[in-house]
Coordinates of C-alpha atoms in Angstrom, one line a residue:
X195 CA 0.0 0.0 0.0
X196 CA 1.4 3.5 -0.8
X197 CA 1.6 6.6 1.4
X198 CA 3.3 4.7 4.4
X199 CA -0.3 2.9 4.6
X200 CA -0.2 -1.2 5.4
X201 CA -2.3 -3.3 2.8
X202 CA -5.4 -4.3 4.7
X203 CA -4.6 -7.9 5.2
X204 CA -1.3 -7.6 5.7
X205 CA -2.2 -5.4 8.8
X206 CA -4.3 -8.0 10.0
X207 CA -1.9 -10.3 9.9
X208 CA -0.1 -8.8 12.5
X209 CA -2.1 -7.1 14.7
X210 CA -2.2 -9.8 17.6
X211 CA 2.1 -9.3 17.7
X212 CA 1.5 -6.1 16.9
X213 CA -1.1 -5.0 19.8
X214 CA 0.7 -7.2 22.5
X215 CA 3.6 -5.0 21.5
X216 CA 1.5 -1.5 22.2
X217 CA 0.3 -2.6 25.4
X218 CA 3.9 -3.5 26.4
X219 CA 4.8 0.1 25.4
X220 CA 1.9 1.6 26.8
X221 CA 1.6 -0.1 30.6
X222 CA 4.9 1.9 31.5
X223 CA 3.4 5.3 30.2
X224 CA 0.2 5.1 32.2
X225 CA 1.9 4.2 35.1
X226 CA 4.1 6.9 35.1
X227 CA 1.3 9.6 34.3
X228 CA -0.4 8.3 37.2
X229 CA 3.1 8.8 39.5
X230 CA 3.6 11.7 37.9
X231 CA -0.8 12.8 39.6
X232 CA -1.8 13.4 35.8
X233 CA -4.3 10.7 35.9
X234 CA -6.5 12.1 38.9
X235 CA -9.1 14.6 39.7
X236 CA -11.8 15.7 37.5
X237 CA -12.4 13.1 35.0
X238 CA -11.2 13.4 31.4
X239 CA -13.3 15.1 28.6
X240 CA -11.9 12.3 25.2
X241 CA -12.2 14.4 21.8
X242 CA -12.2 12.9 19.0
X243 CA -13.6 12.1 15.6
X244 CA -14.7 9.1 13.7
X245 CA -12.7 5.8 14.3
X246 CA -10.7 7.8 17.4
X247 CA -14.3 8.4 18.7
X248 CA -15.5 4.9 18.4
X249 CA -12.4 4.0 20.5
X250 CA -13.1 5.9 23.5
X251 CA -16.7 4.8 24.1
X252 CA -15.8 1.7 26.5
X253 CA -13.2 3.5 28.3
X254 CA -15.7 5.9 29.1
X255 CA -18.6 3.5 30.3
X256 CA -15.3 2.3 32.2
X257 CA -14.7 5.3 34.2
X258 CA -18.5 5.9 35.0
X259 CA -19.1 2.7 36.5
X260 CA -16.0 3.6 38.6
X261 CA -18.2 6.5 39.8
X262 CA -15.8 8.8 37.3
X263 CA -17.7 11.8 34.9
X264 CA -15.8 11.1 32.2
X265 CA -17.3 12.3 28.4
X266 CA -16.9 11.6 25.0
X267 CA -17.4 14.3 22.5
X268 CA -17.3 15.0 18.8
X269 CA -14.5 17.1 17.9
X270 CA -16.7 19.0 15.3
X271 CA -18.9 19.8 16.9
X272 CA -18.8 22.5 19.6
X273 CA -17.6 26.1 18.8
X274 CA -14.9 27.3 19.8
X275 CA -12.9 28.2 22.2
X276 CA -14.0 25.4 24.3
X277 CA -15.9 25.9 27.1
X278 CA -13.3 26.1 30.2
X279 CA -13.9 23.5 32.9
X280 CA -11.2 21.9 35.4
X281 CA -11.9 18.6 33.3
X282 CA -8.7 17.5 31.3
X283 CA -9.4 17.3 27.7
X284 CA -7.5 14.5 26.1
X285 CA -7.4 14.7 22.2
X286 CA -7.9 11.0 20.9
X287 CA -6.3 11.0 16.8
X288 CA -4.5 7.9 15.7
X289 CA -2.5 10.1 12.9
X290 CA -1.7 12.9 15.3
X291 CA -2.9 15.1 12.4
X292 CA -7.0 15.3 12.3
X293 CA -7.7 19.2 12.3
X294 CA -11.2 19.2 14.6
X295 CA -9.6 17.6 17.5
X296 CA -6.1 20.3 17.1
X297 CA -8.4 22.8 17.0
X298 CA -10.4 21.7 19.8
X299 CA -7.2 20.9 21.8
X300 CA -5.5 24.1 20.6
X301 CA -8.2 26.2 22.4
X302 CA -8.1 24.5 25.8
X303 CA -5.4 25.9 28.3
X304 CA -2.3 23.7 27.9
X305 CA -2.2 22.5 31.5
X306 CA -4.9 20.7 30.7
X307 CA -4.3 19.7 27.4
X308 CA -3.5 15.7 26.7
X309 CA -3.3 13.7 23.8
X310 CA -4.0 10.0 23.0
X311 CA -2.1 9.2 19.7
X312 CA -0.3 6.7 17.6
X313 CA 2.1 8.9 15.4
X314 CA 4.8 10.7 16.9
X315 CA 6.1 13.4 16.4
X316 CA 2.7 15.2 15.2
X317 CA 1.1 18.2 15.7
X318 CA -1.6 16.8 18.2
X319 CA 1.1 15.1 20.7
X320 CA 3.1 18.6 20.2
X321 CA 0.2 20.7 20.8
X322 CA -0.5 18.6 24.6
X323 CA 1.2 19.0 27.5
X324 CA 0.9 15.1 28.6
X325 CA 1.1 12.4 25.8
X326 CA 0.2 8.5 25.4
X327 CA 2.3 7.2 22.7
X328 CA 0.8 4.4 20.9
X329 CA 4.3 3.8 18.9
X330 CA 3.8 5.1 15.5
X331 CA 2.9 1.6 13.9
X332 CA 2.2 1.4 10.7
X333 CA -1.8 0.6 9.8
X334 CA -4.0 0.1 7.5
X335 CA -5.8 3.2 5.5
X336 CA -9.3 1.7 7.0
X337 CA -7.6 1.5 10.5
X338 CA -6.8 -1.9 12.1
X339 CA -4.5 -1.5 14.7
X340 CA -3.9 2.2 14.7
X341 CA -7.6 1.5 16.3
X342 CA -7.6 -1.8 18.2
X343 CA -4.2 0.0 20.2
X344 CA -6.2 3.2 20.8
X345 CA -8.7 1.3 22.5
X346 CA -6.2 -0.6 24.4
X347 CA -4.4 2.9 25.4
X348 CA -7.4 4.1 26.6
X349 CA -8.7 1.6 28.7
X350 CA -5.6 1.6 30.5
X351 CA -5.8 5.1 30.9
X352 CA -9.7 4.8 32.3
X353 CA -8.5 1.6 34.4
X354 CA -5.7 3.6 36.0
X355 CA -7.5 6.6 36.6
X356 CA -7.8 8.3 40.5
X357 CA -5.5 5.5 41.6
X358 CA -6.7 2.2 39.7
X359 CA -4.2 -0.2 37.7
X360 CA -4.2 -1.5 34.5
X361 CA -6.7 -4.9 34.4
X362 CA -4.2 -7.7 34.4
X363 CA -6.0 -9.2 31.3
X364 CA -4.2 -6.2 29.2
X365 CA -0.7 -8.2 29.4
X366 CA -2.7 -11.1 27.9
X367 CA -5.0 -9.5 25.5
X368 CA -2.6 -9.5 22.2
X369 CA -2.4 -13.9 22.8
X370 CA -6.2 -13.9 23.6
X371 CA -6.3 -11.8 20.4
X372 CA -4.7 -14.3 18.0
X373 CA -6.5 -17.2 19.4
X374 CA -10.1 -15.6 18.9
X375 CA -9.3 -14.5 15.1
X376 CA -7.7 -17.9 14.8
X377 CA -11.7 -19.4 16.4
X378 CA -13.6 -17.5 14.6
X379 CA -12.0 -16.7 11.2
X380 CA -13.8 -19.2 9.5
X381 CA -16.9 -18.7 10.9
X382 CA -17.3 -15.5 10.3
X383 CA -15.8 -15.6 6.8
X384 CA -19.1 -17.9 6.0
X385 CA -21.3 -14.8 6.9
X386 CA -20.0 -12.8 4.1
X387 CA -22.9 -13.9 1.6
X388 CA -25.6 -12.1 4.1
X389 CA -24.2 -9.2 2.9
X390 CA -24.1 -10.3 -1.4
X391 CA -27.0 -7.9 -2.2
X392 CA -28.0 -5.7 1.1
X393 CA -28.9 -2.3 0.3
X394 CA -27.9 -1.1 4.4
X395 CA -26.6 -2.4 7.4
X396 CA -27.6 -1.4 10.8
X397 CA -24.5 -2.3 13.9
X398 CA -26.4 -1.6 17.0
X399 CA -24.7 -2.2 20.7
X400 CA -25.2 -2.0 24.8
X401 CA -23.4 0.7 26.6
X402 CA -20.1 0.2 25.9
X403 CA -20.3 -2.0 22.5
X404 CA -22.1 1.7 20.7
X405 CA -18.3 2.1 19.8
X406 CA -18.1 -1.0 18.6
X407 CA -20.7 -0.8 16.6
X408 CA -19.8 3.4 15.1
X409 CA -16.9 1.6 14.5
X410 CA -18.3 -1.4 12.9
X411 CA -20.4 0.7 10.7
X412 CA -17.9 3.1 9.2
X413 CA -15.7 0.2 8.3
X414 CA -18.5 -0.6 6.3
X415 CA -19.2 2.4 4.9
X416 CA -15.0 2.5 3.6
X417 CA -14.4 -0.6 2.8
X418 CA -17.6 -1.9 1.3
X419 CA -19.7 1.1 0.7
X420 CA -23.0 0.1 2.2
X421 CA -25.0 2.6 4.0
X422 CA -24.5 1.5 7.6
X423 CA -25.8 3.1 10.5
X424 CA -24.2 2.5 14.3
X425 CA -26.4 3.3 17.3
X426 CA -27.0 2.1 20.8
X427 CA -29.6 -1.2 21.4
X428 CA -31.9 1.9 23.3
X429 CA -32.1 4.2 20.8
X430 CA -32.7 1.1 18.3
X431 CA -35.4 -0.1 20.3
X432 CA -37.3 4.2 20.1
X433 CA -38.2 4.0 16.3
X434 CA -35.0 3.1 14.2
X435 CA -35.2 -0.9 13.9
X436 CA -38.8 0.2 12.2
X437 CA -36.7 0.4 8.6
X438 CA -35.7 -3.4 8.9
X439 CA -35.8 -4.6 5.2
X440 CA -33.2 -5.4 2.4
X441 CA -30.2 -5.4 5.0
X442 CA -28.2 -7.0 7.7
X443 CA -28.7 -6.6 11.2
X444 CA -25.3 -6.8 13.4
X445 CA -25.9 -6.8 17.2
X446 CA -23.0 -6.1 20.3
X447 CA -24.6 -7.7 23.4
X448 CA -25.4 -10.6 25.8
X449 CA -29.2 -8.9 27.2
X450 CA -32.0 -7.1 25.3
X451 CA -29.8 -7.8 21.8
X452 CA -31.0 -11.2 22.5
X453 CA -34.5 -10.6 22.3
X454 CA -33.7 -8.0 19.5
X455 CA -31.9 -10.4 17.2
X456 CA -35.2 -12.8 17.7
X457 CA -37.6 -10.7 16.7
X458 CA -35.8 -9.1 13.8
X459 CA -35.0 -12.9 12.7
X460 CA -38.5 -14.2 12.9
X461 CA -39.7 -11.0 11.1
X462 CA -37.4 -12.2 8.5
X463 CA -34.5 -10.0 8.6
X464 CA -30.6 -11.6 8.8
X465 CA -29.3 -10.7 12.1
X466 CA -25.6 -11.7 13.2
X467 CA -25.2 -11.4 16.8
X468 CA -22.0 -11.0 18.5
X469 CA -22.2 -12.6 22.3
X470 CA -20.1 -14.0 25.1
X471 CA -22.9 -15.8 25.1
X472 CA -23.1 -19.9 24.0
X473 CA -25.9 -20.2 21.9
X474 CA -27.3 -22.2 18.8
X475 CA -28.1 -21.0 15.5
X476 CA -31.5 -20.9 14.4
X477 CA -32.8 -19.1 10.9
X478 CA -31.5 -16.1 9.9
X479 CA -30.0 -15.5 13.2
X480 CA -26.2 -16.1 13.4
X481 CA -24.1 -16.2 16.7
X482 CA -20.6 -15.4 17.1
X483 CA -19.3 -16.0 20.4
X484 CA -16.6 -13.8 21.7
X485 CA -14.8 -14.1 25.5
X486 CA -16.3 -12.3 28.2
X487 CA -14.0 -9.7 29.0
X488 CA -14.0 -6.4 30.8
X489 CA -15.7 -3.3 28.6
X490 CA -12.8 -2.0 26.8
X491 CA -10.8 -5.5 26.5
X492 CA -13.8 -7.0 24.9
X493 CA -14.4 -3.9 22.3
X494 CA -10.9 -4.7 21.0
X495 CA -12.5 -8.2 20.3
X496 CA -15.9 -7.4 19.0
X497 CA -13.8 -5.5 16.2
X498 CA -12.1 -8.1 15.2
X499 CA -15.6 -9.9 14.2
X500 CA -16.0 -7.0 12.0
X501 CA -12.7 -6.8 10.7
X502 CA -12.7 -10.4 9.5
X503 CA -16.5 -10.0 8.1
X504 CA -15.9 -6.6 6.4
X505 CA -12.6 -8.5 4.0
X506 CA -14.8 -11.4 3.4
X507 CA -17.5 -9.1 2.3
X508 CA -15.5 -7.0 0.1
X509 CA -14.1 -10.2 -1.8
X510 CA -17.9 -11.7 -2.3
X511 CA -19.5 -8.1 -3.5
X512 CA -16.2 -7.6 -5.9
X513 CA -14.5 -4.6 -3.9
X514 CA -10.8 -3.4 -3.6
X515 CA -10.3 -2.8 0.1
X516 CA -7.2 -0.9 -0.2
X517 CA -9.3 2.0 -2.3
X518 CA -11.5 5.0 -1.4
X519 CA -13.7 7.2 -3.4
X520 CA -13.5 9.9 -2.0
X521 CA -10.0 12.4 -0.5
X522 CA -11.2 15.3 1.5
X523 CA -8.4 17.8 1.8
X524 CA -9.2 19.6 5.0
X525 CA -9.7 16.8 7.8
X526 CA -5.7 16.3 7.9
X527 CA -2.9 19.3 9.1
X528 CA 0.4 19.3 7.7
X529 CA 3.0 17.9 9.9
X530 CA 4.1 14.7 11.3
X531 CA 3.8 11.5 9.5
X532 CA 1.6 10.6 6.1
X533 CA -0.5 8.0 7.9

C-alpha cells in the first residue's frame, strides 16, 4: 500500500504481535502519568472524531461505572474556544494530524491539554502537555490496529484513573487476540454472503459496545460502501429498527440484543449477533461468540468480528479494500507523519 499505509490484510496479519507489543509500550506510560498525579481529579473530557471516537466509548462506560464523569465528545462539533472547565481534555487522533480535534485541543489551556495518539512526532502530541504514545505503527488506510491500540491505550488510561491499575487481562489481551481471530475466522468468513446484495446495514450495541458498533459501521461504509448506521440497542429499540428490510442486522450484546436479534430474525431480517454468550443457531440468526471480557478489552475483540467480516464481504461483492472514493483535503494538518 502506498503513502506509508499497510495493505489491509497484511495489517491484519499482525495485529495480535503487533497490539501485544503497544500494550507493552503503553503499561509503562500510564503508570508513570499516574506517579507523575496526571491521571486524577476531574475526569477526562476524550475528543475525537470518527474511528478515534469509536475507540473511546468503552473506556468511558469504564470510568463511569468507577463512579468517574468522564465524556466523550465530537470534535466537530462544539464552537470554539471550548468551554473552560477543570476537566482535562484529552485529544484522541491515531495520525496525530485530524484538524477538529487540534483545533479543539489548541483552544483548551495547555495545562490541561493531553493527547492520545499513535504517530509521533505530530502536531496533536506537540500541541498537549501530557502524551500516550501508541508507537507510530504502521496501519491500515481503513484502520486496524492504529484503532484496536487506541482502544487498548485508553482503557488503561480509564483503568488507572484516581489511583486504579491497568486490568491484568491487558498483558494477555494481544495472545487472547490471536486465538479468537484464529476461532472465529472461519466462521465469520461464512457470513460474508448475508451481505451479497443488502442495500444497508444497521451495527447496533449496549453501553459500551455503541463504539463498537460506530466503529463497525464506518468500516463498512470505507471498505464496502454500504450505507451503515451504528447506534446504541436503546435508541434502536425508540423507532430506528422500524426500517428493517433489504439489510443485515449486526448486534454487540449478551441482554435485550438477544431478544432484539429474535424478533428481527422471525420477522425475517438476517441478524448476526456478537455474544459472550453460548448459543445455537437458528434461521436467519447467526451467533458469534466472543470471550467475556472487561468493557474496553472486549471492544478490541468485537472489532475483530467485524474486521474479518468486512474483507470477506469485500471479496464476495467484488470490492478493492485498499481504495477510497472519496479524498477530502481539509480533515488532515500538515506535519508529522503521512498515515
Amino acid at each position: 500500500m502506498s503513502d506509508g499505509y499497510l495493505a489491509y490484510r497484511t495489517a491484519r496479519a499482525t495485529q495480535a504481535e503487533e497490539l501485544e507489543a503497544a500494550i507493552a509500550r503503553l503499561g509503562p506510560q500510564v503508570a508513570s502519568m499516574g506517579a507523575a498525579g496526571l491521571l486524577s481529579g476531574p475526569g477526562p473530557v476524550f475528543v475525537g472524531i470518527g474511528a478515534s471516537l469509536a475507540a473511546a466509548c468503552a473506556p468511558v462506560w469504564s470510568l463511569r461505572s468507577r463512579g468517574v464523569h468522564s465524556w466523550r465528545l465530537g470534535a466537530g462539533d462544539h464552537p470554539l474556544p471550548f468551554p473552560m472547565s477543570r476537566h482535562p481534555v484529552f485529544g484522541v487522533s491515531q495520525s496525530g494530524r485530524s484538524a477538529e480535534t487540534l483545533a479543539v485541543l489548541e483552544s483548551v489551556d495547555p495545562s490541561l491539554r493531553y493527547a492520545v495518539v499513535n504517530m509521533t512526532p505530530s502536531p496533536i502530541a506537540e500541541a498537549a502537555t501530557g502524551v500516550l504514545d501508541i508507537g507510530s505503527v504502521p496501519d491500515s488506510y481503513a484502520s486496524t490496529i492504529g484503532f484496536t491500540a487506541t482502544i487498548a491505550g485508553l482503557g488503561m488510561l480509564a483503568d488507572a484513573w484516581d489511583g486504579g491499575r491497568a486490568d491484568e487481562g491487558w498483558a494477555t489481551l494481544g495472545e487472547l487476540f490471536a486465538a479468537t481471530q484464529k476461532e472465529l475466522n472461519e466462521q465469520v468468513r461464512a457470513l460474508a454472503p448475508l451481505f451479497a446484495a443488502a442495500t444497508s446495514a444497521d451495527f447496533v450495541g449496549a453501553g459500551p459496545a455503541v463504539g463498537s458498533a460506530e466503529a463497525s459501521a464506518l468500516l463498512f461504509r470505507e471498505v464496502v460502501r454500504i450505507p451503515s448506521t451504528g447506534m446504541s440497542t436503546r435508541q434502536y429499540l425508540h423507532g430506528a429498527m422500524e426500517s428493517a428490510g433489504g439489510g443485515v442486522h449486526v448486534l454487540f450484546g449478551d441482554d435485550r440484543e438477544h431478544e432484539v436479534a429474535d424478533t428481527l430474525a422471525a420477522a425475517g431480517h438476517p441478524v448476526v449477533l456478537v455474544t459472550s454468550e453460548r448459543l445455537a443457531a437458528r434461521p436467519l440468526l447467526h451467533p458469534v461468540r466472543v470471550p467475556r471480557l472487561p468493557a474496553a478489552q472486549r471492544a478490541v475483540m468485537e472489532i475483530l468480528v467485524t474486521q474479518i467480516l468486512v474483507e470477506a464481504v469485500a471479496e464476495v461483492r467484488g470490492l478493492n479494500i485498499e481504495e477510497f472514493v472519496f479524498h477530502n483535503s481539509d480533515i488532515k494538518v500538515t506535519g508529522g507523519p503521512a498515515a
